mmCIF file of C-alpha atoms in Angstrom:
data_model
loop_
_atom_site.group_PDB
_atom_site.id
_atom_site.type_symbol
_atom_site.label_atom_id
_atom_site.label_comp_id
_atom_site.label_asym_id
_atom_site.label_seq_id
_atom_site.Cartn_x
_atom_site.Cartn_y
_atom_site.Cartn_z
ATOM 1 C CA MET A 21 92.772 96.583 115.193
ATOM 2 C CA TYR A 22 93.116 99.848 116.948
ATOM 3 C CA ILE A 23 91.841 99.882 120.555
ATOM 4 C CA VAL A 24 90.787 103.483 121.842
ATOM 5 C CA THR A 25 89.884 103.457 125.385
ATOM 6 C CA GLY A 26 87.736 106.131 126.634
ATOM 7 C CA GLY A 27 86.743 106.146 122.858
ATOM 8 C CA ALA A 28 83.508 107.926 123.412
ATOM 9 C CA GLY A 29 85.119 110.574 125.695
ATOM 10 C CA PHE A 30 86.668 113.923 124.465
ATOM 11 C CA ILE A 31 90.249 113.104 123.426
ATOM 12 C CA GLY A 32 89.330 109.375 122.696
ATOM 13 C CA SER A 33 86.582 110.204 120.205
ATOM 14 C CA ALA A 34 88.713 112.958 118.606
ATOM 15 C CA MET A 35 91.447 110.182 118.071
ATOM 16 C CA VAL A 36 88.854 107.944 116.562
ATOM 17 C CA TRP A 37 88.029 110.798 114.295
ATOM 18 C CA LYS A 38 91.508 111.248 113.172
ATOM 19 C CA LEU A 39 91.919 107.390 112.380
ATOM 20 C CA ASN A 40 88.871 107.803 110.412
ATOM 21 C CA GLN A 41 90.544 110.619 108.472
ATOM 22 C CA MET A 42 93.444 108.471 107.868
ATOM 23 C CA GLY A 43 91.174 105.766 106.247
ATOM 24 C CA ILE A 44 91.067 103.599 109.427
ATOM 25 C CA ASP A 45 87.892 102.180 110.754
ATOM 26 C CA ASP A 46 89.161 98.872 112.196
ATOM 27 C CA ILE A 47 88.777 100.347 115.601
ATOM 28 C CA LEU A 48 87.407 98.833 119.045
ATOM 29 C CA ILE A 49 86.028 101.483 121.266
ATOM 30 C CA VAL A 50 86.173 100.760 125.025
ATOM 31 C CA ASP A 51 84.069 102.994 127.399
ATOM 32 C CA ASN A 52 81.492 103.310 130.040
ATOM 33 C CA LEU A 53 78.708 105.049 128.504
ATOM 34 C CA ALA A 54 76.288 104.775 131.508
ATOM 35 C CA LYS A 55 73.643 107.409 131.510
ATOM 36 C CA THR A 56 75.875 110.020 129.884
ATOM 37 C CA ASP A 57 75.745 111.997 126.626
ATOM 38 C CA LYS A 58 78.944 110.490 125.504
ATOM 39 C CA TRP A 59 77.290 108.444 122.963
ATOM 40 C CA LYS A 60 76.606 111.516 120.872
ATOM 41 C CA ASN A 61 80.382 111.681 120.099
ATOM 42 C CA LEU A 62 80.281 108.490 118.175
ATOM 43 C CA VAL A 63 77.394 109.036 116.026
ATOM 44 C CA ASN A 64 79.454 110.496 113.196
ATOM 45 C CA LEU A 65 82.301 108.354 113.389
ATOM 46 C CA ARG A 66 83.237 104.872 112.014
ATOM 47 C CA TYR A 67 84.341 102.027 113.977
ATOM 48 C CA GLU A 68 84.246 98.283 114.098
ATOM 49 C CA ASP A 69 82.788 97.563 117.642
ATOM 50 C CA TYR A 70 82.127 98.902 121.225
ATOM 51 C CA ILE A 71 82.872 97.084 124.366
ATOM 52 C CA HIS A 72 82.116 98.058 128.091
ATOM 53 C CA ARG A 73 85.136 98.806 130.152
ATOM 54 C CA ASP A 74 84.404 96.123 132.639
ATOM 55 C CA GLN A 75 84.145 93.418 129.881
ATOM 56 C CA PHE A 76 87.398 94.551 128.196
ATOM 57 C CA PHE A 77 89.141 94.309 131.489
ATOM 58 C CA LYS A 78 88.236 90.765 131.961
ATOM 59 C CA PHE A 79 90.094 90.106 128.597
ATOM 60 C CA ILE A 80 93.018 92.035 129.983
ATOM 61 C CA LEU A 81 93.249 90.041 133.127
ATOM 62 C CA GLU A 82 92.889 86.680 131.229
ATOM 63 C CA GLY A 83 95.922 87.837 129.194
ATOM 64 C CA ASP A 84 94.573 86.957 125.843
ATOM 65 C CA ASP A 85 94.411 89.243 122.785
ATOM 66 C CA PRO A 86 91.369 88.067 120.825
ATOM 67 C CA PHE A 87 91.404 91.528 118.831
ATOM 68 C CA LYS A 88 94.838 91.093 117.041
ATOM 69 C CA THR A 89 95.648 94.463 118.307
ATOM 70 C CA ASP A 90 97.978 96.955 116.472
ATOM 71 C CA ALA A 91 97.888 99.726 119.179
ATOM 72 C CA VAL A 92 95.958 100.666 122.306
ATOM 73 C CA ILE A 93 95.538 104.481 122.597
ATOM 74 C CA HIS A 94 94.555 104.782 126.369
ATOM 75 C CA MET A 95 92.506 107.684 126.827
ATOM 76 C CA GLY A 96 90.154 106.365 129.436
ATOM 77 C CA ALA A 97 90.219 107.743 132.836
ATOM 78 C CA CYS A 98 88.272 110.008 135.325
ATOM 79 C CA SER A 99 89.564 113.362 134.307
ATOM 80 C CA SER A 100 87.690 115.427 136.819
ATOM 81 C CA THR A 101 90.308 117.459 138.804
ATOM 82 C CA THR A 102 87.876 117.902 141.640
ATOM 83 C CA GLU A 103 87.262 114.222 141.939
ATOM 84 C CA GLN A 104 87.164 113.307 145.785
ATOM 85 C CA ASP A 105 87.191 109.545 145.988
ATOM 86 C CA ALA A 106 90.719 108.710 145.962
ATOM 87 C CA ASP A 107 90.269 104.932 146.012
ATOM 88 C CA PHE A 108 88.206 105.241 142.799
ATOM 89 C CA LEU A 109 90.979 107.124 141.123
ATOM 90 C CA MET A 110 93.625 104.748 142.200
ATOM 91 C CA GLU A 111 91.679 101.861 140.804
ATOM 92 C CA ASN A 112 90.264 103.640 137.529
ATOM 93 C CA ASN A 113 93.161 105.804 136.714
ATOM 94 C CA TYR A 114 96.238 103.836 138.070
ATOM 95 C CA ARG A 115 95.592 100.195 138.512
ATOM 96 C CA TYR A 116 93.687 99.764 135.322
ATOM 97 C CA THR A 117 96.527 101.548 133.382
ATOM 98 C CA GLN A 118 99.118 99.246 134.966
ATOM 99 C CA MET A 119 97.182 96.245 133.883
ATOM 100 C CA LEU A 120 96.667 97.498 130.253
ATOM 101 C CA CYS A 121 100.300 98.478 130.036
ATOM 102 C CA ARG A 122 101.408 94.985 130.998
ATOM 103 C CA PHE A 123 99.030 93.472 128.368
ATOM 104 C CA CYS A 124 100.460 95.605 125.818
ATOM 105 C CA LEU A 125 104.226 94.775 126.677
ATOM 106 C CA GLN A 126 103.210 91.062 126.777
ATOM 107 C CA HIS A 127 101.745 91.109 123.265
ATOM 108 C CA ASP A 128 104.257 93.557 121.749
ATOM 109 C CA VAL A 129 101.423 96.044 121.210
ATOM 110 C CA ARG A 130 101.991 99.830 120.669
ATOM 111 C CA PHE A 131 100.873 101.670 124.033
ATOM 112 C CA ILE A 132 99.993 105.191 124.083
ATOM 113 C CA ASN A 133 98.829 106.515 127.490
ATOM 114 C CA ALA A 134 97.087 109.947 128.479
ATOM 115 C CA SER A 135 98.967 111.435 131.524
ATOM 116 C CA SER A 136 98.391 115.077 132.390
ATOM 117 C CA ALA A 137 100.028 118.346 132.978
ATOM 118 C CA ALA A 138 98.329 118.215 136.512
ATOM 119 C CA THR A 139 101.348 116.224 137.388
ATOM 120 C CA TYR A 140 103.365 119.198 137.468
ATOM 121 C CA GLY A 141 101.292 120.694 140.312
ATOM 122 C CA ASP A 142 102.211 124.370 141.056
ATOM 123 C CA GLY A 143 105.060 124.358 138.573
ATOM 124 C CA GLN A 144 107.781 125.049 141.112
ATOM 125 C CA PHE A 145 109.744 122.419 139.435
ATOM 126 C CA GLY A 146 108.967 123.510 136.082
ATOM 127 C CA PHE A 147 107.276 121.701 133.037
ATOM 128 C CA ASP A 148 109.983 119.659 131.597
ATOM 129 C CA ASP A 149 109.153 116.240 130.435
ATOM 130 C CA ASP A 150 112.571 114.822 131.323
ATOM 131 C CA HIS A 151 112.427 111.375 132.911
ATOM 132 C CA GLU A 152 114.869 112.327 135.627
ATOM 133 C CA GLY A 153 112.696 115.029 137.015
ATOM 134 C CA ILE A 154 109.331 113.340 137.362
ATOM 135 C CA ASP A 155 110.337 111.965 140.749
ATOM 136 C CA ARG A 156 110.271 115.462 142.353
ATOM 137 C CA LEU A 157 106.859 116.595 140.958
ATOM 138 C CA LYS A 158 104.196 117.290 143.464
ATOM 139 C CA PRO A 159 100.574 117.263 141.950
ATOM 140 C CA MET A 160 97.927 119.465 143.675
ATOM 141 C CA ASN A 161 95.098 117.189 143.317
ATOM 142 C CA MET A 162 94.258 113.394 143.469
ATOM 143 C CA TYR A 163 93.558 113.277 139.685
ATOM 144 C CA GLY A 164 97.069 114.493 138.883
ATOM 145 C CA TYR A 165 98.565 112.221 141.542
ATOM 146 C CA SER A 166 96.844 109.084 139.953
ATOM 147 C CA LYS A 167 98.534 110.078 136.506
ATOM 148 C CA GLN A 168 101.900 110.728 138.366
ATOM 149 C CA LEU A 169 101.851 107.232 139.845
ATOM 150 C CA PHE A 170 101.797 105.501 136.592
ATOM 151 C CA ASP A 171 104.684 107.466 135.206
ATOM 152 C CA LEU A 172 106.674 106.608 138.223
ATOM 153 C CA TRP A 173 105.604 102.946 138.026
ATOM 154 C CA ALA A 174 106.770 102.812 134.496
ATOM 155 C CA LYS A 175 109.885 104.494 135.230
ATOM 156 C CA ARG A 176 110.644 102.215 138.140
ATOM 157 C CA GLY A 177 109.875 99.146 135.877
ATOM 158 C CA GLY A 178 112.356 100.490 133.202
ATOM 159 C CA VAL A 179 109.456 100.397 130.433
ATOM 160 C CA LEU A 180 109.356 104.241 129.430
ATOM 161 C CA ASP A 181 111.523 103.247 126.343
ATOM 162 C CA LYS A 182 108.589 100.844 125.463
ATOM 163 C CA LEU A 183 105.586 103.203 125.653
ATOM 164 C CA VAL A 184 104.445 106.852 125.188
ATOM 165 C CA SER A 185 102.695 108.715 128.228
ATOM 166 C CA LEU A 186 101.495 112.161 127.054
ATOM 167 C CA LYS A 187 101.161 114.963 129.664
ATOM 168 C CA PHE A 188 98.215 116.859 128.031
ATOM 169 C CA PHE A 189 97.884 120.706 128.989
ATOM 170 C CA ASN A 190 94.648 122.657 128.561
ATOM 171 C CA VAL A 191 93.019 120.918 125.687
ATOM 172 C CA PHE A 192 89.628 122.262 124.279
ATOM 173 C CA GLY A 193 87.807 121.555 121.104
ATOM 174 C CA PRO A 194 84.760 119.709 119.565
ATOM 175 C CA ASN A 195 83.386 116.710 121.444
ATOM 176 C CA GLU A 196 83.880 117.850 124.876
ATOM 177 C CA TYR A 197 80.205 118.891 125.479
ATOM 178 C CA HIS A 198 79.527 116.026 127.774
ATOM 179 C CA LYS A 199 82.030 117.127 130.323
ATOM 180 C CA ASP A 200 79.802 119.305 132.530
ATOM 181 C CA ASP A 201 82.077 121.609 134.733
ATOM 182 C CA MET A 202 85.103 120.177 133.178
ATOM 183 C CA LYS A 203 84.308 121.568 129.765
ATOM 184 C CA SER A 204 86.819 124.075 128.417
ATOM 185 C CA VAL A 205 86.407 127.891 129.215
ATOM 186 C CA ILE A 206 86.062 128.402 125.470
ATOM 187 C CA CYS A 207 83.118 126.006 125.316
ATOM 188 C CA LYS A 208 81.497 127.614 128.423
ATOM 189 C CA ALA A 209 82.287 131.065 127.136
ATOM 190 C CA PHE A 210 80.516 130.480 123.823
ATOM 191 C CA HIS A 211 77.224 129.852 125.464
ATOM 192 C CA GLN A 212 77.678 132.551 128.271
ATOM 193 C CA ILE A 213 78.472 135.224 125.600
ATOM 194 C CA GLY A 214 75.388 133.993 123.660
ATOM 195 C CA GLU A 215 73.077 134.628 126.376
ATOM 196 C CA THR A 216 74.513 137.533 128.097
ATOM 197 C CA GLU A 217 77.210 139.195 125.747
ATOM 198 C CA GLU A 218 79.516 139.017 128.700
ATOM 199 C CA MET A 219 82.283 136.572 129.873
ATOM 200 C CA LYS A 220 83.179 136.038 133.379
ATOM 201 C CA LEU A 221 86.717 134.994 134.590
ATOM 202 C CA PHE A 222 88.115 134.320 138.009
ATOM 203 C CA LYS A 223 89.857 136.918 139.829
ATOM 204 C CA SER A 224 93.606 136.572 140.656
ATOM 205 C CA TYR A 225 94.771 136.209 144.414
ATOM 206 C CA LYS A 226 98.414 136.741 143.615
ATOM 207 C CA PRO A 227 99.695 140.230 142.997
ATOM 208 C CA GLU A 228 102.081 139.254 140.085
ATOM 209 C CA TYR A 229 98.897 138.439 138.173
ATOM 210 C CA PRO A 230 96.086 140.779 137.168
ATOM 211 C CA HIS A 231 92.690 139.554 137.087
ATOM 212 C CA GLY A 232 92.266 137.327 134.113
ATOM 213 C CA GLY A 233 96.052 137.449 133.706
ATOM 214 C CA GLN A 234 96.648 133.914 134.850
ATOM 215 C CA LYS A 235 98.321 132.051 132.199
ATOM 216 C CA ARG A 236 97.805 128.593 130.730
ATOM 217 C CA ASP A 237 99.012 126.492 127.698
ATOM 218 C CA PHE A 238 95.951 126.146 125.688
ATOM 219 C CA VAL A 239 96.160 123.270 123.088
ATOM 220 C CA TYR A 240 93.595 122.399 120.326
ATOM 221 C CA ILE A 241 92.414 118.891 120.234
ATOM 222 C CA LYS A 242 93.069 118.678 116.457
ATOM 223 C CA ASP A 243 96.801 119.215 117.235
ATOM 224 C CA CYS A 244 96.678 116.443 120.004
ATOM 225 C CA VAL A 245 95.513 113.831 117.825
ATOM 226 C CA ASP A 246 97.836 114.910 115.077
ATOM 227 C CA VAL A 247 100.778 114.263 117.850
ATOM 228 C CA MET A 248 99.165 110.913 118.748
ATOM 229 C CA TRP A 249 98.964 109.820 115.041
ATOM 230 C CA TRP A 250 102.631 110.623 114.616
ATOM 231 C CA PHE A 251 103.472 108.362 117.563
ATOM 232 C CA LEU A 252 101.650 105.602 116.045
ATOM 233 C CA GLN A 253 103.579 106.140 112.827
ATOM 234 C CA ASN A 254 106.797 106.354 114.760
ATOM 235 C CA PRO A 255 107.328 103.490 117.182
ATOM 236 C CA GLN A 256 110.868 104.476 117.871
ATOM 237 C CA ALA A 257 109.802 107.433 119.801
ATOM 238 C CA ASN A 258 108.960 106.485 123.361
ATOM 239 C CA GLY A 259 108.787 107.924 126.908
ATOM 240 C CA ILE A 260 107.007 110.749 128.528
ATOM 241 C CA PHE A 261 106.178 113.647 126.358
ATOM 242 C CA ASN A 262 104.244 117.096 126.840
ATOM 243 C CA ILE A 263 101.403 118.093 124.558
ATOM 244 C CA GLY A 264 100.898 121.821 124.654
ATOM 245 C CA THR A 265 101.810 124.546 122.311
ATOM 246 C CA GLY A 266 104.978 125.692 124.358
ATOM 247 C CA GLN A 267 103.340 129.205 124.640
ATOM 248 C CA ALA A 268 101.416 130.294 127.686
ATOM 249 C CA ARG A 269 98.529 132.726 126.962
ATOM 250 C CA GLU A 270 96.362 134.806 129.236
ATOM 251 C CA TRP A 271 92.738 133.916 130.157
ATOM 252 C CA ASN A 272 92.049 137.485 129.011
ATOM 253 C CA GLU A 273 93.515 136.680 125.541
ATOM 254 C CA LEU A 274 91.333 133.441 125.455
ATOM 255 C CA ALA A 275 88.344 135.581 126.085
ATOM 256 C CA ARG A 276 89.209 138.177 123.532
ATOM 257 C CA SER A 277 89.680 135.202 120.995
ATOM 258 C CA VAL A 278 86.139 133.884 121.618
ATOM 259 C CA PHE A 279 84.593 137.262 121.455
ATOM 260 C CA ALA A 280 86.478 137.969 117.954
ATOM 261 C CA ALA A 281 85.152 134.547 116.884
ATOM 262 C CA MET A 282 81.718 135.254 117.613
ATOM 263 C CA ASP A 283 81.958 138.976 116.250
ATOM 264 C CA VAL A 284 80.919 140.348 119.639
ATOM 265 C CA GLU A 285 82.671 143.361 121.320
ATOM 266 C CA PRO A 286 84.783 142.174 124.363
ATOM 267 C CA ASN A 287 83.070 142.477 127.758
ATOM 268 C CA ILE A 288 84.877 140.819 130.667
ATOM 269 C CA SER A 289 84.023 140.719 134.105
ATOM 270 C CA TYR A 290 85.968 139.055 137.143
ATOM 271 C CA ILE A 291 84.360 136.858 139.899
ATOM 272 C CA GLU A 292 85.618 135.369 143.011
ATOM 273 C CA MET A 293 87.369 131.937 142.721
ATOM 274 C CA PRO A 294 85.661 129.191 145.011
ATOM 275 C CA GLU A 295 87.799 128.759 148.167
ATOM 276 C CA THR A 296 87.670 125.192 147.515
ATOM 277 C CA ILE A 297 90.231 125.434 144.546
ATOM 278 C CA ARG A 298 92.138 128.561 145.530
ATOM 279 C CA ASP A 299 95.008 126.845 147.045
ATOM 280 C CA LYS A 300 95.052 124.154 144.234
ATOM 281 C CA TYR A 301 94.847 126.720 141.336
ATOM 282 C CA GLN A 302 97.688 126.586 138.629
ATOM 283 C CA TYR A 303 98.481 130.156 137.867
ATOM 284 C CA PHE A 304 101.111 129.366 135.077
ATOM 285 C CA THR A 305 101.423 126.268 132.875
ATOM 286 C CA GLN A 306 103.733 126.134 129.684
ATOM 287 C CA ALA A 307 104.784 122.988 128.220
ATOM 288 C CA ASN A 308 108.569 122.536 127.210
ATOM 289 C CA MET A 309 108.030 121.204 123.835
ATOM 290 C CA SER A 310 111.709 120.607 123.004
ATOM 291 C CA LYS A 311 111.633 116.859 123.661
ATOM 292 C CA LEU A 312 108.916 116.256 121.021
ATOM 293 C CA VAL A 313 110.714 118.348 118.436
ATOM 294 C CA GLU A 314 113.950 116.655 118.994
ATOM 295 C CA ALA A 315 112.109 113.438 118.636
ATOM 296 C CA GLY A 316 111.012 114.423 114.977
ATOM 297 C CA TYR A 317 107.878 116.114 115.289
ATOM 298 C CA ASP A 318 107.794 119.212 113.127
ATOM 299 C CA LYS A 319 104.054 120.264 112.545
ATOM 300 C CA PRO A 320 103.294 123.665 114.007
ATOM 301 C CA PHE A 321 100.488 123.971 116.459
ATOM 302 C CA THR A 322 97.480 126.061 115.774
ATOM 303 C CA SER A 323 97.393 129.595 117.477
ATOM 304 C CA LEU A 324 94.819 130.313 120.202
ATOM 305 C CA GLU A 325 93.113 132.734 117.863
ATOM 306 C CA ASP A 326 92.853 130.363 114.943
ATOM 307 C CA ALA A 327 91.752 127.486 117.041
ATOM 308 C CA ALA A 328 89.223 129.401 118.821
ATOM 309 C CA LYS A 329 87.738 130.645 115.472
ATOM 310 C CA ASP A 330 87.620 127.075 114.139
ATOM 311 C CA TYR A 331 85.968 125.654 117.139
ATOM 312 C CA VAL A 332 83.509 128.548 117.687
ATOM 313 C CA GLN A 333 82.597 128.953 113.961
ATOM 314 C CA ASN A 334 82.775 125.502 112.618
ATOM 315 C CA TYR A 335 81.452 123.354 115.504
ATOM 316 C CA LEU A 336 79.826 125.379 118.458
ATOM 317 C CA ALA A 337 77.899 127.551 116.189
ATOM 318 C CA GLN A 338 76.632 124.597 113.984
ATOM 319 C CA GLU A 339 73.541 122.487 114.566
ATOM 320 C CA ASP A 340 75.486 119.279 114.723
ATOM 321 C CA PRO A 341 78.781 120.420 116.476
ATOM 322 C CA TYR A 342 80.372 116.951 116.704
ATOM 323 C CA LEU A 343 83.437 115.865 114.723
ATOM 324 C CA LYS A 344 82.451 114.105 111.548
ATOM 325 C CA SER A 345 84.456 111.394 109.796
#
């Protein structure tokens, strides 16, 4: 049994899709569907059962493993970088992850956890995933801090060599449609361009970056799940790892890739950034991917242009845009 927490969410459902592609459907999905549209991510997928997050947590607290688990892929978390309820993030993102990690260590179960590039803050200390440097990182929002806390806890407890914690950079791709304001810019741009033939980007407030010239490490969801599958097949590889492409790209380049995928002439305008996020905005992110390569992962990452084309033409432009097993 493979347990995927957050299995109806963006990265979680994509991982279920990957497992299905590899012929696996003995999967338990853990999530909190509530009144969201996340259930639509599951319609095209194959899995054994679904269990609510709270009910699953009761099993964890009891210390039993009734599922005969091979691996837990823990993608379940509040991923909103603007979430203001710090107590909720402490409980949902940090405490829950601690409990689940202990459960996996107790039962000798492979544990793959979703950390985040938000742990790097403004990037003043770089974007290296070495264990020695994580103590000095200063996340700029509570979401990033909740992820940082688990990595620090695992380091202090001496268990980083028994688990995988993945620092996802700017992930985009199919099955993110339920994320509202947290959807990728590519997803938002497709609909914006379709309606207005124009794309709006935030202005820059730093002279070294032109408008739209802010840079991020954009990584396609299909590459992310390929990496996670590799970790499932290589249990000797453990620790904190970045998941990005290793190449920072401008928002302007991302915009042009969407226009090209839609066969529309580029038309970009620049708008004011909300004051609430200006002092927390990351102007540059670029994953150092050498550690993953040194661990043995050798599959190339999809270019921004090719990924945007696949996402736009094979998903966003389709009547059923969801990943299909």
